[in-house]
mmCIF file of C-alpha atoms and ligand atoms in Angstrom:
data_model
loop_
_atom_site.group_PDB
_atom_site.id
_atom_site.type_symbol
_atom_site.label_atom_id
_atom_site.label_comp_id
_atom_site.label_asym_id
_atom_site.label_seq_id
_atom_site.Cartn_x
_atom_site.Cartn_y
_atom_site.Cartn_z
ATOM 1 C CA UNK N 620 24.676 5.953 30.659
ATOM 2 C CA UNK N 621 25.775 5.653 26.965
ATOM 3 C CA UNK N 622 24.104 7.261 24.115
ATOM 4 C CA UNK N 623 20.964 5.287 22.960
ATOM 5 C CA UNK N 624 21.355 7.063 19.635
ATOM 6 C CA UNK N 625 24.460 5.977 16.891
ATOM 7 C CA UNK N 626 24.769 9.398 14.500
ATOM 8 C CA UNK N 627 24.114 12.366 13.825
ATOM 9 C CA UNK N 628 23.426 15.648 15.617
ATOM 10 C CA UNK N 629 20.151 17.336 17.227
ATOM 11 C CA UNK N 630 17.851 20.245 17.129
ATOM 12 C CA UNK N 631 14.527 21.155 18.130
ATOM 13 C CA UNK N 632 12.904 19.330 15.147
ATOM 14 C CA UNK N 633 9.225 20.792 15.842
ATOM 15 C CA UNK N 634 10.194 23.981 13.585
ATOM 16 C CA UNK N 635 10.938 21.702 10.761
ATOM 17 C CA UNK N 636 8.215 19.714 10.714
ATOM 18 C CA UNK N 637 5.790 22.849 10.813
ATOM 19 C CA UNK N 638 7.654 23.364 7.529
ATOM 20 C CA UNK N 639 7.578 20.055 6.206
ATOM 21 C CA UNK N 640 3.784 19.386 6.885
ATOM 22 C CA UNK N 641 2.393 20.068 3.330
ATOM 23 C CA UNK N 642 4.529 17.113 2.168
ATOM 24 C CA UNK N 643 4.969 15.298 5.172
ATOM 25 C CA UNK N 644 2.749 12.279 4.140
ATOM 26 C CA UNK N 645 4.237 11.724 0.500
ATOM 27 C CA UNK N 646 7.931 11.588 1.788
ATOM 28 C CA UNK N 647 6.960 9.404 4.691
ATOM 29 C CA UNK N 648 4.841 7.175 2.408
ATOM 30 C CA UNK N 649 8.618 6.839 -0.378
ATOM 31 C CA UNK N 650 10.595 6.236 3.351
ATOM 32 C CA UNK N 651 7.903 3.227 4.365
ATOM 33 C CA UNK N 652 8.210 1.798 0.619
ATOM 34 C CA UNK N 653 11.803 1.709 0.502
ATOM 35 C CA UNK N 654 13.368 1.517 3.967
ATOM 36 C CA UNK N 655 10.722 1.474 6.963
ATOM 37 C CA UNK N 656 7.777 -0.715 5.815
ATOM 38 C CA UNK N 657 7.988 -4.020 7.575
ATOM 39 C CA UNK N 658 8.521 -2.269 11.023
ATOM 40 C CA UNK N 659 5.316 -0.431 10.114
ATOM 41 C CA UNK N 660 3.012 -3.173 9.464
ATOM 42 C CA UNK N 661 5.088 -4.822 12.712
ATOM 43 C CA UNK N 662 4.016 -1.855 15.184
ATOM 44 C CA UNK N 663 0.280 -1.977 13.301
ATOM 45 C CA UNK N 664 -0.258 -5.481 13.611
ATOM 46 C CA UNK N 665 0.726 -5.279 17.434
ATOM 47 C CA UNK N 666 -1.856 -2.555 18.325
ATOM 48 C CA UNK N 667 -4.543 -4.138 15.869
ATOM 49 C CA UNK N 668 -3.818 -7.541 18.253
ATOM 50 C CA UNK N 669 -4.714 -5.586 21.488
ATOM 51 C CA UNK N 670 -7.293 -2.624 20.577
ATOM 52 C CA UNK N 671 -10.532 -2.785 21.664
ATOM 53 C CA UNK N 672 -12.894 0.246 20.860
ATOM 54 C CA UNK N 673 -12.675 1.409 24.905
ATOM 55 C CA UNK N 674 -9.030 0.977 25.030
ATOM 56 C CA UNK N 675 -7.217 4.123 25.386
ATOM 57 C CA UNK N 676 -4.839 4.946 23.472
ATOM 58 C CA UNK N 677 -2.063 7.768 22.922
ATOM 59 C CA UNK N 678 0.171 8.350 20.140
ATOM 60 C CA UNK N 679 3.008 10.159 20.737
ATOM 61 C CA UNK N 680 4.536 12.150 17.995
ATOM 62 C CA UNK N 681 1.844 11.735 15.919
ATOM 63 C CA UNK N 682 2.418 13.553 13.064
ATOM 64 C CA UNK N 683 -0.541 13.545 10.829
ATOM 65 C CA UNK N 684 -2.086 11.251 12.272
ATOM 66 C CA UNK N 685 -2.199 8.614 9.385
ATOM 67 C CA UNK N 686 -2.315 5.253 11.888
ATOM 68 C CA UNK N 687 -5.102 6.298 13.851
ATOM 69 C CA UNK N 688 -7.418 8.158 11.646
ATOM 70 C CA UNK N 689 -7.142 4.134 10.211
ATOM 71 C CA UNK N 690 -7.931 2.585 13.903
ATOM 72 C CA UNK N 691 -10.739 5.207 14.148
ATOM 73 C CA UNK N 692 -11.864 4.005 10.742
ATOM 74 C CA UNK N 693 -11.805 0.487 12.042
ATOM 75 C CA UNK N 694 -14.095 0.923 14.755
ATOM 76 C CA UNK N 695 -12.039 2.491 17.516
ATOM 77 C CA UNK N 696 -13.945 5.342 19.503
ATOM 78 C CA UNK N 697 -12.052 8.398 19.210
ATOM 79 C CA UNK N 698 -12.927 9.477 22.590
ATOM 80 C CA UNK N 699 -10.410 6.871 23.235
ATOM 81 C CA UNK N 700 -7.968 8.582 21.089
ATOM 82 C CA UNK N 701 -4.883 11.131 22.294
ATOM 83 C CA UNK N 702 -2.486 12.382 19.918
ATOM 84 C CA UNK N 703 0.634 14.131 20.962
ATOM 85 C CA UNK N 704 2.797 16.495 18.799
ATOM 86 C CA UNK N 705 5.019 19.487 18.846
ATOM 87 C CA UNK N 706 4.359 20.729 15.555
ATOM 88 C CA UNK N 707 1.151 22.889 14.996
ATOM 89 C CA UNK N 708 1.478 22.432 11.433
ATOM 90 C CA UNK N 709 1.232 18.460 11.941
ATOM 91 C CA UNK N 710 -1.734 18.535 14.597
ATOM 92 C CA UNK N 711 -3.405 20.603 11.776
ATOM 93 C CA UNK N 712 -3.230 17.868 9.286
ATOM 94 C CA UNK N 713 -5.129 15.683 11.907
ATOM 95 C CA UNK N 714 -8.572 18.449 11.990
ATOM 96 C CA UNK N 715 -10.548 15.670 10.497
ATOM 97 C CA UNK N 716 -9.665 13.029 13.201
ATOM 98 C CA UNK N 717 -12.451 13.595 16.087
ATOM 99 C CA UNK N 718 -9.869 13.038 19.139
ATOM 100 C CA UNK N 719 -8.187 14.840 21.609
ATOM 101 C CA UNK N 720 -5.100 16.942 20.454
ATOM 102 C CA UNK N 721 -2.250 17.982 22.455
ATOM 103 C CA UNK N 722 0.363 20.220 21.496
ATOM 104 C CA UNK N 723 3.365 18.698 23.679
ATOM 105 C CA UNK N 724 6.342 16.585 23.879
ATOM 106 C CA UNK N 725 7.541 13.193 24.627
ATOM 107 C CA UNK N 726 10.346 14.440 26.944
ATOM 108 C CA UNK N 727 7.786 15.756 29.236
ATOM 109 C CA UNK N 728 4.198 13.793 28.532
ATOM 110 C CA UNK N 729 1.716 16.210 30.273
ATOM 111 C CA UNK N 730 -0.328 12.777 31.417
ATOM 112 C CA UNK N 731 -0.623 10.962 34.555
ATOM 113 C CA UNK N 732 1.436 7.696 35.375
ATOM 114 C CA UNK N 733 -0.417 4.693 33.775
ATOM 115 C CA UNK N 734 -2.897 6.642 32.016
ATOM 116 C CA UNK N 735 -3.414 5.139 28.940
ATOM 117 C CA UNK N 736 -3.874 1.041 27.793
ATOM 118 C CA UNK N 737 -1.531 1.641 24.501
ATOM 119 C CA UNK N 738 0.756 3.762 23.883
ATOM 120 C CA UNK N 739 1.960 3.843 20.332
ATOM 121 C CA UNK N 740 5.299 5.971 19.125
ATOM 122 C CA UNK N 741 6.248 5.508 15.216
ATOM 123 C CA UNK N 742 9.019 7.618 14.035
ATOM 124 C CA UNK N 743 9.188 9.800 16.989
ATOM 125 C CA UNK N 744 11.982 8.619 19.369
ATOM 126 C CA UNK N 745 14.635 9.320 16.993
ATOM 127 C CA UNK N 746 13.467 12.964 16.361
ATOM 128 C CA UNK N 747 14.181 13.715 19.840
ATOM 129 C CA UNK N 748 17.055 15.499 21.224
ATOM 130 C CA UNK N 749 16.864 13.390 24.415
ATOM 131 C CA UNK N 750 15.685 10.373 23.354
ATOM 132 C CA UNK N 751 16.489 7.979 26.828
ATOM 133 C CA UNK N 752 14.082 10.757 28.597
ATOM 134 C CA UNK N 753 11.270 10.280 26.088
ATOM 135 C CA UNK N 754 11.629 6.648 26.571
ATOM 136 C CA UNK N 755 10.930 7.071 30.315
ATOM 137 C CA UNK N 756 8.124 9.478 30.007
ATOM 138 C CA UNK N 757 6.380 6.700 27.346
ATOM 139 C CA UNK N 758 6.942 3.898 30.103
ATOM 140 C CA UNK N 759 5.763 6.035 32.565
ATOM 141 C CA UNK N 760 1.930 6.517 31.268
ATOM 142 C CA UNK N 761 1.680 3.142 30.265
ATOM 143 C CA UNK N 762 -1.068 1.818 32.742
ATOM 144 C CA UNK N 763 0.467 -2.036 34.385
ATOM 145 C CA UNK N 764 -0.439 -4.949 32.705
ATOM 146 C CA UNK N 765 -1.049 -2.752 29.326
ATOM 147 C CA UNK N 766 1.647 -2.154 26.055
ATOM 148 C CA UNK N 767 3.934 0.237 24.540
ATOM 149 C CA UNK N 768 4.501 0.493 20.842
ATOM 150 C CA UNK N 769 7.979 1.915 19.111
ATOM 151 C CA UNK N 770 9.139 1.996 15.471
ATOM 152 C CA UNK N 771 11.691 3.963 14.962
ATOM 153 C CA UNK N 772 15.191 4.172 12.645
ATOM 154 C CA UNK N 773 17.837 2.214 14.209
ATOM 155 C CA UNK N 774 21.526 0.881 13.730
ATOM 156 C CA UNK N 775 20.616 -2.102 11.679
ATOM 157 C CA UNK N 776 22.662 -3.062 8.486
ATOM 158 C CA UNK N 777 21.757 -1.397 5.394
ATOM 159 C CA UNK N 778 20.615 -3.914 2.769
ATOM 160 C CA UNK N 779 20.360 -2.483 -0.219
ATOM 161 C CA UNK N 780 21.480 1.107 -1.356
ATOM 162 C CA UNK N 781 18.152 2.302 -1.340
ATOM 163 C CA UNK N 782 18.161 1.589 2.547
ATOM 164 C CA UNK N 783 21.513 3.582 2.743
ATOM 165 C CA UNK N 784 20.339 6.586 0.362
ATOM 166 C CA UNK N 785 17.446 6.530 2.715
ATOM 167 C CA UNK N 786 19.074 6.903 6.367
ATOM 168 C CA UNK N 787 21.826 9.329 5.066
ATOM 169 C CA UNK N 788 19.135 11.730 4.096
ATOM 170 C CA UNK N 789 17.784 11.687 7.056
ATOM 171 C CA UNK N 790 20.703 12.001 8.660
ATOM 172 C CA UNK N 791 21.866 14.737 6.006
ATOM 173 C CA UNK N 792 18.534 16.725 6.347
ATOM 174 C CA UNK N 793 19.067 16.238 10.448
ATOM 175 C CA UNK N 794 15.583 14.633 10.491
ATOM 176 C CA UNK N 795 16.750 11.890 13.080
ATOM 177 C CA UNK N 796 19.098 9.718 14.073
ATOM 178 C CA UNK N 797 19.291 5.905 13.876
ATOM 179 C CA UNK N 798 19.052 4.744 17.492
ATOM 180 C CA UNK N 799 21.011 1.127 19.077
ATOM 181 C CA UNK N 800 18.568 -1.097 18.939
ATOM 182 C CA UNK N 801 19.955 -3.039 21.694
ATOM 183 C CA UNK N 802 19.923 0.019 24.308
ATOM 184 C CA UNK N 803 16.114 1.068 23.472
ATOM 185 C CA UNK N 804 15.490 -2.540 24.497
ATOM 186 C CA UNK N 805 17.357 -2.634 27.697
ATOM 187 C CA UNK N 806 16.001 0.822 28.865
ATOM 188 C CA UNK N 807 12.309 -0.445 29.728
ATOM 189 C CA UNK N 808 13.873 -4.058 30.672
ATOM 190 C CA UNK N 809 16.098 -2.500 33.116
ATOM 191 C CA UNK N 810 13.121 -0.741 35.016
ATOM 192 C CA UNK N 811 11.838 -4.583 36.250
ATOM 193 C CA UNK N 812 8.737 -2.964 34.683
ATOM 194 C CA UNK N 813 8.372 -4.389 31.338
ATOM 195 C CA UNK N 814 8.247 -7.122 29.180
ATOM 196 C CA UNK N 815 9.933 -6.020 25.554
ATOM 197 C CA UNK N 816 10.006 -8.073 22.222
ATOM 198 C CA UNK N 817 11.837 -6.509 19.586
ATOM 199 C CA UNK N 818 9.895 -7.343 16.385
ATOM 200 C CA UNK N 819 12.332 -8.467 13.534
ATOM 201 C CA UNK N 820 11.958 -6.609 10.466
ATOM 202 C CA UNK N 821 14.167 -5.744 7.341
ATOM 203 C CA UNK N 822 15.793 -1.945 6.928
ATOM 204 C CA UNK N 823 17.490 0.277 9.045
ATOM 205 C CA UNK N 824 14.713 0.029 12.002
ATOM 206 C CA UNK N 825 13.251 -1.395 14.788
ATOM 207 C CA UNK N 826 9.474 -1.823 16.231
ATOM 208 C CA UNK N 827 9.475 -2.812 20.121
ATOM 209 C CA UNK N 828 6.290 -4.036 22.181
ATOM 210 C CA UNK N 829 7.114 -3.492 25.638
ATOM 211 C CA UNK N 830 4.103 -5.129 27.758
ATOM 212 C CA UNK N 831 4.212 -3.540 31.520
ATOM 213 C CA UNK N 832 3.938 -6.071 33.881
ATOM 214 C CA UNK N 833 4.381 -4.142 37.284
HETATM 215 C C1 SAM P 1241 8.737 11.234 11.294
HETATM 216 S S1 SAM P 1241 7.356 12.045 12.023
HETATM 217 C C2 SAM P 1241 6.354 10.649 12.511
HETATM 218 C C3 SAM P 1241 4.901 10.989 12.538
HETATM 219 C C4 SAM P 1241 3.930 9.800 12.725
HETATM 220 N N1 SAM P 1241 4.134 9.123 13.978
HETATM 221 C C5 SAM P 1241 4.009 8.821 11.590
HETATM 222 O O1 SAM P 1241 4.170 7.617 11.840
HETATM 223 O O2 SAM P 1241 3.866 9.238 10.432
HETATM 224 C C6 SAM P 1241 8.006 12.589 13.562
HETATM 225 C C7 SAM P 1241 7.003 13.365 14.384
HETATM 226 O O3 SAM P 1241 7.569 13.585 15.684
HETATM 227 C C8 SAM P 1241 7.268 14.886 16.070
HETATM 228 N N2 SAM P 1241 8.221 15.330 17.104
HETATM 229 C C9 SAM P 1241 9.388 15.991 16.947
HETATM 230 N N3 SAM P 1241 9.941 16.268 18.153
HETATM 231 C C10 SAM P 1241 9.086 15.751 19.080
HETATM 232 C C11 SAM P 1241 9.071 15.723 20.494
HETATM 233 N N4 SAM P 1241 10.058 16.275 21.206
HETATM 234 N N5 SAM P 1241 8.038 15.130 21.113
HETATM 235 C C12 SAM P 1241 7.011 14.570 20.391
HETATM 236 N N6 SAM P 1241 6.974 14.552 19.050
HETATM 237 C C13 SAM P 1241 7.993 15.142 18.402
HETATM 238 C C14 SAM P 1241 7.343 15.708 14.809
HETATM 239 O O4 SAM P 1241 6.670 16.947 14.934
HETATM 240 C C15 SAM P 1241 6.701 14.755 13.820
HETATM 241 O O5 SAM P 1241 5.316 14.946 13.735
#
């Protein structure tokens, strides 16, 4: 199939973020403000439609944990709450967030099919080295009739030259790539599985809701 990805090259990118832990949350926090903001509140506002305190919910690549420590805060149980990361350093950050922690990886989601009600993945997919296998694995454990949640950087149009200075860094820095927008949506749609709306926003990304209806 063709690349769901548009530049740059790809490591194992759980070393690096052990190292960039410590100041993970400030340079994600300048990268919402300038370039990734609106597809933020877009993949928040989704899951805040949905949750329910007994939903279950995983988030893959979840970093340090910033969206659901703010769910939890909100009332969600966090008996409901998985998250899923690679990096020790990250899952450390996320020692004051009473859930279940699981040192692992999207490519291979150590979960059963259609475990979980939502299944959020913000700034993740890109990160990848295989990102059209992480895509499967996050449809997989989506239970039917529940939703899928993705942000991530993708191939849109830079509009100003913050947005640019932005997603060459990243590139630069090899902290991701910017995906096609267009072939993350037609992965899950291709299945007959799922339901996807791609969520407009401004900058160079994307937030999908994917709602599996079989
Ligand atoms: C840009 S951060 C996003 C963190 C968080 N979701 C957020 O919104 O702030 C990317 C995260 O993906 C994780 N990651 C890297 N490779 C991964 C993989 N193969 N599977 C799952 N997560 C991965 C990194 O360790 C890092 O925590």
């Amino acid at each position: 199939m063709n690349s769901i990805y548009s530049t740059g090259d790809h490591g194992d990118v759980a070393a690096l973020y052990d190292r960039l832990a410590p100041k993970y949350d400030k340079l994600h926090r300048r990268w919402l403000k300038h370039a990734g903001g609106e597809a933020q509140a877009a993949l928040e506002a989704s899951v805040r439609a949905i949750v329910t305190p007994d939903k279950n919910l995983l988030d893959a690549g979840s970093g340090t944990g910033a969206f659901a420590r703010a769910l939890i805060s909100e009332g969600m149980s966090p008996a409901c709450v998985t998250l899923l990361d690679p990096s020790e350093a990250m899952l450390a950050r996320c020692a004051d967030i009473p859930a279940l922690k699981v040192n692992g990886r999207l490519e291979s989601l150590p979960f059963a099919d259609g475990q979980f009600d939502i299944v959020t993945c913000a700034w993740a997919l890109e990160t990848v080295a295989r990102p059209e296998v992480a895509l499967g694995e996050l449809c997989r454990v989506v239970r039917p009739g529940c939703t899928l949640c993705i942000t991530f950087c993708a191939n849109m149009s830079a509009r100003t030259a913050a947005d640019w200075l932005m997603r060459q860094s990243i590139i630069w820095r090899g902290r991701g790539r910017f995906l096609s927008r267009e072939h993350v949506v037609r992965m899950p749609e291709r299945s007959g599985k799922f339901e996807v709306r791609s969520v407009p926003s401004l900058g160079p990304a994307a937030t999908l809701i994917a709602r599996r209806i079989a």
